[in-house]
PDB file of C-alpha atoms and ligand atoms in Angstrom:
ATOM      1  CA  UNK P 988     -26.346  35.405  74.407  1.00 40.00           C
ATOM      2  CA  UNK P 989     -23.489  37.255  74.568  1.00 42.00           C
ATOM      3  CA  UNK P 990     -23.183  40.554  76.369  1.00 49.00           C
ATOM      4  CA  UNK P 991     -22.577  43.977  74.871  1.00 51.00           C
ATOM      5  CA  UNK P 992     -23.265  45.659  78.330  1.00 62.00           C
ATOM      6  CA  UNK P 993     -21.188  46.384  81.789  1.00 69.00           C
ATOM      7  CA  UNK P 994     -22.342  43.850  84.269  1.00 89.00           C
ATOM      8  CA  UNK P 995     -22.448  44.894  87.837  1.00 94.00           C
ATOM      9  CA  UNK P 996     -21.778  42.026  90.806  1.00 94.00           C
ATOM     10  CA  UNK P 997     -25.004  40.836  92.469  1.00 95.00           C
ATOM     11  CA  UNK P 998     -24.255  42.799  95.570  1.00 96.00           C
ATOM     12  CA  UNK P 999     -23.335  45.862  93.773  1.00 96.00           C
ATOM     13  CA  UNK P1000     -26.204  46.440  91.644  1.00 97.00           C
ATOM     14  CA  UNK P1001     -28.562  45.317  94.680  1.00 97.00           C
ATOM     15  CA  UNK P1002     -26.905  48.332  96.911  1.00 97.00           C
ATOM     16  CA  UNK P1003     -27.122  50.949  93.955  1.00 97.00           C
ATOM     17  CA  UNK P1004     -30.692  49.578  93.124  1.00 98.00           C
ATOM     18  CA  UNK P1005     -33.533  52.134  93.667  1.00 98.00           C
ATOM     19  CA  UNK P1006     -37.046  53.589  92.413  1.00 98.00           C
ATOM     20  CA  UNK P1007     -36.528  56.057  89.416  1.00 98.00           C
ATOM     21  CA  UNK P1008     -39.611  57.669  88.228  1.00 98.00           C
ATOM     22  CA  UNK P1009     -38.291  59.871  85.302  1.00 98.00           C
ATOM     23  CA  UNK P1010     -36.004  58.281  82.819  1.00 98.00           C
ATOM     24  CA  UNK P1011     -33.903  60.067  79.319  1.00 98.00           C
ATOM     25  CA  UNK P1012     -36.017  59.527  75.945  1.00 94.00           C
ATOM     26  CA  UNK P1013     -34.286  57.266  74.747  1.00 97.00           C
ATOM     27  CA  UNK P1014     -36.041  53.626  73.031  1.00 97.00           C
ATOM     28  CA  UNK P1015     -33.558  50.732  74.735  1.00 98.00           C
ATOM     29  CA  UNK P1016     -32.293  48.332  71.884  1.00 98.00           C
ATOM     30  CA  UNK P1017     -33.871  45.104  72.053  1.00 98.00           C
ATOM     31  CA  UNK P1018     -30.881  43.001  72.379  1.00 98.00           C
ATOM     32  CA  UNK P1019     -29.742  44.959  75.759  1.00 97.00           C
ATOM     33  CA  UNK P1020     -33.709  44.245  76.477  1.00 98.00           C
ATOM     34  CA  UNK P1021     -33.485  40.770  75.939  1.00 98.00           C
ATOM     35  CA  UNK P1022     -30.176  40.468  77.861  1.00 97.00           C
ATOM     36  CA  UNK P1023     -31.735  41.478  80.819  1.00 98.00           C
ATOM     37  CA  UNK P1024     -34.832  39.186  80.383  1.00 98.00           C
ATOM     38  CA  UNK P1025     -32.819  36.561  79.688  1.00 98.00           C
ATOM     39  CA  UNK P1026     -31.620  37.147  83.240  1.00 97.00           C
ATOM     40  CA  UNK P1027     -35.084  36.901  84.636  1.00 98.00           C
ATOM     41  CA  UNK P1028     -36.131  33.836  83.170  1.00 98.00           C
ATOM     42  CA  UNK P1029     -33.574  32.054  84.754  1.00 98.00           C
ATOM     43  CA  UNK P1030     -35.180  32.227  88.278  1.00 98.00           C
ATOM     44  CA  UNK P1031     -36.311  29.372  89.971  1.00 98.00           C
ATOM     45  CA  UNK P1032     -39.677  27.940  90.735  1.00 98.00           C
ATOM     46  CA  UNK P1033     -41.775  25.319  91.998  1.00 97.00           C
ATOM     47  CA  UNK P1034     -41.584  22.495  90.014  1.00 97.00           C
ATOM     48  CA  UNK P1035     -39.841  24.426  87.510  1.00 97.00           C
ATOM     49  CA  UNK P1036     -42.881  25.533  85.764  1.00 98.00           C
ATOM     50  CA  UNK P1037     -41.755  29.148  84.938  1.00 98.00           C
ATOM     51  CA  UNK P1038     -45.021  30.927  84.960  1.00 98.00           C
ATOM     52  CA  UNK P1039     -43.615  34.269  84.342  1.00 98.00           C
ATOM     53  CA  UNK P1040     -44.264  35.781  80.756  1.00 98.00           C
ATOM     54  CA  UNK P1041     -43.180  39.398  79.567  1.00 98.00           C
ATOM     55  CA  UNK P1042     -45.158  42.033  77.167  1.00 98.00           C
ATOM     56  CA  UNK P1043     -42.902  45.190  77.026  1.00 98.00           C
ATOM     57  CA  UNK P1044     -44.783  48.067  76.321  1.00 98.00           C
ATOM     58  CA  UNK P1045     -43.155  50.539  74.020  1.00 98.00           C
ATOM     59  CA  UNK P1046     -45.400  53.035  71.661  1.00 97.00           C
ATOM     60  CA  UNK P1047     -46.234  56.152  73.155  1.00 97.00           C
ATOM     61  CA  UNK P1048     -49.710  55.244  72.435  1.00 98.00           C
ATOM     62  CA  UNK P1049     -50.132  52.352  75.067  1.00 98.00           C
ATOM     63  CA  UNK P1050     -47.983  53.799  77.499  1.00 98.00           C
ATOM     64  CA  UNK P1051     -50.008  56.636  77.473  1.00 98.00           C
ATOM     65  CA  UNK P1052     -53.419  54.203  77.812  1.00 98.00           C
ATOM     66  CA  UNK P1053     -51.063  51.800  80.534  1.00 98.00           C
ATOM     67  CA  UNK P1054     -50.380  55.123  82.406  1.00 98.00           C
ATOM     68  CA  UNK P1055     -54.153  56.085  82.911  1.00 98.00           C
ATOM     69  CA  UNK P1056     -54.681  52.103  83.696  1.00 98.00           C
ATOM     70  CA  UNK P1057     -52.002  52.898  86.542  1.00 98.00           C
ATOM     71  CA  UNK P1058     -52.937  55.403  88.229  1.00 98.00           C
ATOM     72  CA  UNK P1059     -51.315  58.381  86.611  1.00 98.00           C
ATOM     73  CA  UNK P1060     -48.312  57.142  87.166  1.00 98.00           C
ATOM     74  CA  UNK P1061     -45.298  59.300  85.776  1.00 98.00           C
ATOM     75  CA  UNK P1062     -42.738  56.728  85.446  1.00 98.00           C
ATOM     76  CA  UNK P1063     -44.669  54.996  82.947  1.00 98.00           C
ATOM     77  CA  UNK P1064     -45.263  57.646  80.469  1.00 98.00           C
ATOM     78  CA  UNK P1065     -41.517  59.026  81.140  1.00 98.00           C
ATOM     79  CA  UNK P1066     -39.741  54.909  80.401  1.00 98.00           C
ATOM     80  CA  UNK P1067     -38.693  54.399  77.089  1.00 98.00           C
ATOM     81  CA  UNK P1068     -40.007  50.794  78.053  1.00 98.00           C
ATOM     82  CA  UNK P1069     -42.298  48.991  80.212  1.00 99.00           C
ATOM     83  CA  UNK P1070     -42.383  45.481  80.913  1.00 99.00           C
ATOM     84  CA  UNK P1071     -45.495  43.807  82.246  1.00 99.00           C
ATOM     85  CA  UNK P1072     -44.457  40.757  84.332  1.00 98.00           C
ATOM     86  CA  UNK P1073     -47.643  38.588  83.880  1.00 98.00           C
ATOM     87  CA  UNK P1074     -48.348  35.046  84.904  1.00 98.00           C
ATOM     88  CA  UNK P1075     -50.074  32.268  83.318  1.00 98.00           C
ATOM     89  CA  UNK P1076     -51.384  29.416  84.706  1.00 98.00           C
ATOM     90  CA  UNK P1077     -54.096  27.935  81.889  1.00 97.00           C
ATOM     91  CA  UNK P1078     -50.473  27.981  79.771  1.00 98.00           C
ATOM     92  CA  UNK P1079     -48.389  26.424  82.222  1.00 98.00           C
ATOM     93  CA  UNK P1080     -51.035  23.734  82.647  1.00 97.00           C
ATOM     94  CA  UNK P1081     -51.359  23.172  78.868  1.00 97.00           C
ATOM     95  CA  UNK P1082     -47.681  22.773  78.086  1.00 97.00           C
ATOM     96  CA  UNK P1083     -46.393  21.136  81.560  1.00 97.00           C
ATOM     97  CA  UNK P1084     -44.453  18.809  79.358  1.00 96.00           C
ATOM     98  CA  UNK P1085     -42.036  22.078  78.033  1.00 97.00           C
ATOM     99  CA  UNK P1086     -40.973  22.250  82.017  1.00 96.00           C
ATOM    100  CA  UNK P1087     -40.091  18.954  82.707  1.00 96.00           C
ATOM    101  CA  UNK P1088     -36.459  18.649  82.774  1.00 94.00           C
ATOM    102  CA  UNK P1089     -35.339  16.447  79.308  1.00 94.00           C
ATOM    103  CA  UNK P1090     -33.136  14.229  81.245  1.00 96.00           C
ATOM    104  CA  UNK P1091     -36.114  12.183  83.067  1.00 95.00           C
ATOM    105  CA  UNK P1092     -36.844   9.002  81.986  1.00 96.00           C
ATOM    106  CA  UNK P1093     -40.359   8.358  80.201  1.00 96.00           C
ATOM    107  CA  UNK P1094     -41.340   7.050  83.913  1.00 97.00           C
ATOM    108  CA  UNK P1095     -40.353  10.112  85.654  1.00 96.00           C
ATOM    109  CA  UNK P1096     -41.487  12.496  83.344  1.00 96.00           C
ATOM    110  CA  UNK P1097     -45.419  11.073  83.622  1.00 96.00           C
ATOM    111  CA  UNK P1098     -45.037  10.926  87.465  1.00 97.00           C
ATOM    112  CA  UNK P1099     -44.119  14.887  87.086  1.00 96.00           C
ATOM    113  CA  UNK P1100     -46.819  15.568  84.807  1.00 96.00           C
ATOM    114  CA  UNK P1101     -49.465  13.472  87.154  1.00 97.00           C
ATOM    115  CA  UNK P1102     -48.149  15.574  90.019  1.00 97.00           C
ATOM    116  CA  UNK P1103     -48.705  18.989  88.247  1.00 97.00           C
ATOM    117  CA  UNK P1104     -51.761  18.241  86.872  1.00 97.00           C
ATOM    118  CA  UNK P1105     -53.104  16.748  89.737  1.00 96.00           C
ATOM    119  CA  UNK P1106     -51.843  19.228  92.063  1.00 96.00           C
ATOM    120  CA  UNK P1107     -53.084  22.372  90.529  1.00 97.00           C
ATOM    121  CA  UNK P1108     -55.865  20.589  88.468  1.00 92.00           C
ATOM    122  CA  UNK P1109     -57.587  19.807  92.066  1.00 94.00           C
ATOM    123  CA  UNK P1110     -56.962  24.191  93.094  1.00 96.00           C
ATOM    124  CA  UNK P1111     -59.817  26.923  92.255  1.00 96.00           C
ATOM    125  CA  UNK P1112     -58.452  29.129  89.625  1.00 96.00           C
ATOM    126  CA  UNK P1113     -58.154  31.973  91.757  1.00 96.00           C
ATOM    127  CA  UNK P1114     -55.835  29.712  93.979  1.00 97.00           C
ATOM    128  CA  UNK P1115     -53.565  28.589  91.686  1.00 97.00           C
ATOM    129  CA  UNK P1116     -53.633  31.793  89.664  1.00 96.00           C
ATOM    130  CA  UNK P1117     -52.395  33.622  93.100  1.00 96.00           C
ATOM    131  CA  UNK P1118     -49.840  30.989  93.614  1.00 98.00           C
ATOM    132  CA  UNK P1119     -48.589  31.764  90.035  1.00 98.00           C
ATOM    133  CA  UNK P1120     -48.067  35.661  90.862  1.00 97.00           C
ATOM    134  CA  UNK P1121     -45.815  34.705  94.142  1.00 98.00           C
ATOM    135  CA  UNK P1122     -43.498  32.510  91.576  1.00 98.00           C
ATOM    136  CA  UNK P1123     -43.934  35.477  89.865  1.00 98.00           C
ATOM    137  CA  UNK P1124     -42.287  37.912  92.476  1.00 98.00           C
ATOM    138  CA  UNK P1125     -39.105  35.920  92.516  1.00 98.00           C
ATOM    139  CA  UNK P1126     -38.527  36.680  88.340  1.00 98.00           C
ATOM    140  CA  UNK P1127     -39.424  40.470  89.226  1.00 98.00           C
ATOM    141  CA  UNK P1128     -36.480  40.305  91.727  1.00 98.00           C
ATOM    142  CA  UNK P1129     -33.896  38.672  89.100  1.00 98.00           C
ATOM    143  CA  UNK P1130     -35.100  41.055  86.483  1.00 98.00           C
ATOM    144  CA  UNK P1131     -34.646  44.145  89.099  1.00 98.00           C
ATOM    145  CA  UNK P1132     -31.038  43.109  89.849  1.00 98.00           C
ATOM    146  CA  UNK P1133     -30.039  42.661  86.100  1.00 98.00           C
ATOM    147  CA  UNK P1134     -31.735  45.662  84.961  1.00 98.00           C
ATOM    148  CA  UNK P1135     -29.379  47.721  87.746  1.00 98.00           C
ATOM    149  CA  UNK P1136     -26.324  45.179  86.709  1.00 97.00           C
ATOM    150  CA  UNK P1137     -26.593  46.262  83.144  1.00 96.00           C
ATOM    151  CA  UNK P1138     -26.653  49.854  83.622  1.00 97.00           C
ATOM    152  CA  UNK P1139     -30.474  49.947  83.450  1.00 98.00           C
ATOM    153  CA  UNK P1140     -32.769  51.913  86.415  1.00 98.00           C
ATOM    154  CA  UNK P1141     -36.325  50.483  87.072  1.00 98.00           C
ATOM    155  CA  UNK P1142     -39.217  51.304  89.368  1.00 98.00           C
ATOM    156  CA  UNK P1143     -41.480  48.282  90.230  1.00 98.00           C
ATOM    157  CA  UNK P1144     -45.464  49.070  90.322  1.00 98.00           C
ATOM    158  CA  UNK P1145     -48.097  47.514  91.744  1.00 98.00           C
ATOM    159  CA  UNK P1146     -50.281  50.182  91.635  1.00 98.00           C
ATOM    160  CA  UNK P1147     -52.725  49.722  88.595  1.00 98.00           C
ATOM    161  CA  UNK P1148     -55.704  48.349  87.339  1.00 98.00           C
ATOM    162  CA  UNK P1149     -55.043  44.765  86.216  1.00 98.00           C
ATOM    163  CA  UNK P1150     -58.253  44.431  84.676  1.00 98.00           C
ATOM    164  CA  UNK P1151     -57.760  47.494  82.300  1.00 98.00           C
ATOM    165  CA  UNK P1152     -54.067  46.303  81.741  1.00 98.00           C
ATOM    166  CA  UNK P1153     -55.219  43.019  80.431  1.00 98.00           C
ATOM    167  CA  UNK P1154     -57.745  44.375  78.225  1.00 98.00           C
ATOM    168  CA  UNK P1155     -55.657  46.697  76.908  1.00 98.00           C
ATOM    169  CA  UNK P1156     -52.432  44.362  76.068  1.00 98.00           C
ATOM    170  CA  UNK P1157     -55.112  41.326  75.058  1.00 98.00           C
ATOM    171  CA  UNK P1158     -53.761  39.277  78.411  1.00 98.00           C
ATOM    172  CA  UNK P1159     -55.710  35.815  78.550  1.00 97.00           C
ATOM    173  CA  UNK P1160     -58.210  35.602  81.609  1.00 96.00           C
ATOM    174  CA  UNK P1161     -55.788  33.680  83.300  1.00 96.00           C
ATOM    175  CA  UNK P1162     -53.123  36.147  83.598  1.00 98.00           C
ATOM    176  CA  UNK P1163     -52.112  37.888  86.744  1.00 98.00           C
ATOM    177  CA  UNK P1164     -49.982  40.735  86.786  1.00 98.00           C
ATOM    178  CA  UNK P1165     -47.399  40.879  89.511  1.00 98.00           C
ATOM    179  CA  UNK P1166     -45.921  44.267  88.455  1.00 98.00           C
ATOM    180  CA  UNK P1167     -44.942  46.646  86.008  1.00 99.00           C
ATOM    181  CA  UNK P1168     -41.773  47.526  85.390  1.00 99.00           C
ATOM    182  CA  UNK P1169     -40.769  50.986  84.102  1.00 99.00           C
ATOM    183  CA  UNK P1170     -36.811  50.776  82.738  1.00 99.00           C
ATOM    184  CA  UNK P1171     -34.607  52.753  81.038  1.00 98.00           C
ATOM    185  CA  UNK P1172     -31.747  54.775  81.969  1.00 98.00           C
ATOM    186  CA  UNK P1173     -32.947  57.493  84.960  1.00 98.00           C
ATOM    187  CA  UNK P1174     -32.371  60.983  85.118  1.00 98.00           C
ATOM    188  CA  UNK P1175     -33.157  61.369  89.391  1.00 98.00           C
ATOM    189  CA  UNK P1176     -31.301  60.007  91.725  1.00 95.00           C
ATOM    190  CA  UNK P1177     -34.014  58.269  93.387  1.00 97.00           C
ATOM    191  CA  UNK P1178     -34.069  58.018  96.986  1.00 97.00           C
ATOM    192  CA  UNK P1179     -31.410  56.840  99.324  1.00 95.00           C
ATOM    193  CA  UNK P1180     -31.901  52.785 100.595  1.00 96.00           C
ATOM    194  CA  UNK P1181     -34.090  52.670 104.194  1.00 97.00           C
ATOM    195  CA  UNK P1182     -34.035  49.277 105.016  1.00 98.00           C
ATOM    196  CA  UNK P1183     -34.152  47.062 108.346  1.00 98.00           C
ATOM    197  CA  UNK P1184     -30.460  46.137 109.208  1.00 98.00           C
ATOM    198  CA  UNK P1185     -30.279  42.595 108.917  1.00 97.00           C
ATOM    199  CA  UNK P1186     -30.031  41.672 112.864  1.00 98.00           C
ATOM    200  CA  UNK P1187     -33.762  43.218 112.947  1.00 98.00           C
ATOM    201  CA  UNK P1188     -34.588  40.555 110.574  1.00 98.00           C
ATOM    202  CA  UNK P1189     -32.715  37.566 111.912  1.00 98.00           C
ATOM    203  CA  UNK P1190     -32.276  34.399 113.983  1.00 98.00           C
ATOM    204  CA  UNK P1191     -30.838  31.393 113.878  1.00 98.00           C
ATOM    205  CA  UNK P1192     -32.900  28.692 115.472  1.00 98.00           C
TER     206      UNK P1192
HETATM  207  C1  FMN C1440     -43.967  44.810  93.997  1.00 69.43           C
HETATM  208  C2  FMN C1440     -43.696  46.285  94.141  1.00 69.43           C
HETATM  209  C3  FMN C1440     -44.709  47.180  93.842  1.00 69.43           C
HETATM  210  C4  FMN C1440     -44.462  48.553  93.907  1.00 69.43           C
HETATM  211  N1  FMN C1440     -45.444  49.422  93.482  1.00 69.43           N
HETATM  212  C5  FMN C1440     -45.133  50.731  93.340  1.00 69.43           C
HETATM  213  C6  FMN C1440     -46.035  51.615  92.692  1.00 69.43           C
HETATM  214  O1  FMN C1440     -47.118  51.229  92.240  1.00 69.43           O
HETATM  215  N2  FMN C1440     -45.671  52.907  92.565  1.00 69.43           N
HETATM  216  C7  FMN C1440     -44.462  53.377  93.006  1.00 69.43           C
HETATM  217  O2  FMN C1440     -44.191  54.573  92.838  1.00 69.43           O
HETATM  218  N3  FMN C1440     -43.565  52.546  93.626  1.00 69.43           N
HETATM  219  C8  FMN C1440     -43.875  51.253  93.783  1.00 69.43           C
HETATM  220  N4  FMN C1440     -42.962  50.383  94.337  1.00 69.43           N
HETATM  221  C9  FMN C1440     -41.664  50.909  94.775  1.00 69.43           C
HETATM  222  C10 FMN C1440     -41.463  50.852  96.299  1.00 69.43           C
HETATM  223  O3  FMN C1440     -42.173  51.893  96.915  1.00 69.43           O
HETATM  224  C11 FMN C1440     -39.957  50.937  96.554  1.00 69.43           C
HETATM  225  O4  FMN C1440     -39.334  49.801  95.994  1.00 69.43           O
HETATM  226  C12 FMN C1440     -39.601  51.004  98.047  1.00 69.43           C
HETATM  227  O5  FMN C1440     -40.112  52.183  98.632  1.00 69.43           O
HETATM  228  C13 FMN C1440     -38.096  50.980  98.253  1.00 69.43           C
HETATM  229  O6  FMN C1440     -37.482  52.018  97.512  1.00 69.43           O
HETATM  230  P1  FMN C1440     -36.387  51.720  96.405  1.00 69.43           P
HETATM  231  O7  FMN C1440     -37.004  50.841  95.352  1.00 69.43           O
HETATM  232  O8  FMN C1440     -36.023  53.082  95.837  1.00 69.43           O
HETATM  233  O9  FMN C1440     -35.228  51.043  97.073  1.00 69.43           O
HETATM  234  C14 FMN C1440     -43.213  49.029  94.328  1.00 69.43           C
HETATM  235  C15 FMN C1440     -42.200  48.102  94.668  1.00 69.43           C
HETATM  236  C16 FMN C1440     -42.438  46.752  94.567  1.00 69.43           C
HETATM  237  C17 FMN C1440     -41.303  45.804  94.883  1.00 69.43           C
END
């Protein structure tokens, strides 16, 4: 996909990153969308089994009914767009063979599947489906970054009801939501980075 957008360096768009909770009216075309979510998908996970999946929320009508299943929240009603970041385990499960890479052998590729299926066939739901929303955080963080590298401000929510969201956007009982994500192009500043410096976070062992 080629790109009809300025594209900020990693570091760039992760210092200018922040929070924006009141965005211009203005509906983001579906290509620039899809640019940035092409982004996302390309995060890593374990075993490769990708179980991110995206519903972005557009019609004043549901984000209106998402904003009272969130708490009020302002940003949501104010995006032109807001992506729901679900997970999906039952779909992972059913199509493992989609994630296997093409380049195993027959031999490889049934060892993979057996490992998969075996692995997270043995789990309660509730485990696996939790272990599916942490794979899920690392596609939120690749879809923040590109968002800010393509000239796009977001704010990240977990604050909602992920019951009501799944009944409202038809969500299989399997999904978990990691977070919302209201984007668009902001019209606040947002607030100015507070973060640990890194030698409050580090050692080397
Ligand atoms: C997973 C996640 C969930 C969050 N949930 C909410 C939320 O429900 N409402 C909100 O206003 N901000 C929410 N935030 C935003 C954080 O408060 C914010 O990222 C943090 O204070 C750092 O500020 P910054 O994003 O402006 O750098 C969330 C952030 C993350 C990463």
């Amino acid at each position: 996909m080629s790109t009809t957008m300025g594209i900020l360096s990693v570091q760039d768009a992760a210092r200018q990153r922040r929070s924006i909770r009141a965005y211009e009216q203005v509906p983001i075309p579906h290509e620039e969308l899809e640019e940035i979510l092409d982004v996302a998908r390309l995060a890593p996970s374990a075993f490769n089994l990708q179980p991110w999946r995206f519903v972005v929320v557009e019609t004043p009508e549901l984000k209106e009914r998402l904003a009272a299943a969130a708490n009020g929240q302002r940003q949501v009603r104010s995006a032109p767009a807001v992506i729901v970041l679900y997970t999906d385990m039952a779909d992972v499960l059913a199509t493992v063979d989609e994630t296997i890479h093409p380049e195993m052998d027959a031999a490889a590729r049934a060892r993979a599947r057996q490992t998969v299926l075996g692995l997270f066939g043995s789990q309660a739901e509730a485990e696996r489906e939790a272990w599916a929303a942490g794979q899920g955080h690392i596609a939120l963080g690749y879809l923040l970054l590109a968002a800010e590298a393509h000239g796009y401000q977001t704010s990240p929510m977990a604050g909602f009801d992920p019951a009501a969201v799944k009944e409202l956007l038809g969500l299989p009982a399997s999904a978990r939501i990691p977070a919302l994500v209201a984007i668009g192009h902001g019209t606040e500043e947002g607030s100015p980075h507070h973060r640990h410096e890194t030698g409050r976070l580090l050692r080397y062992a």
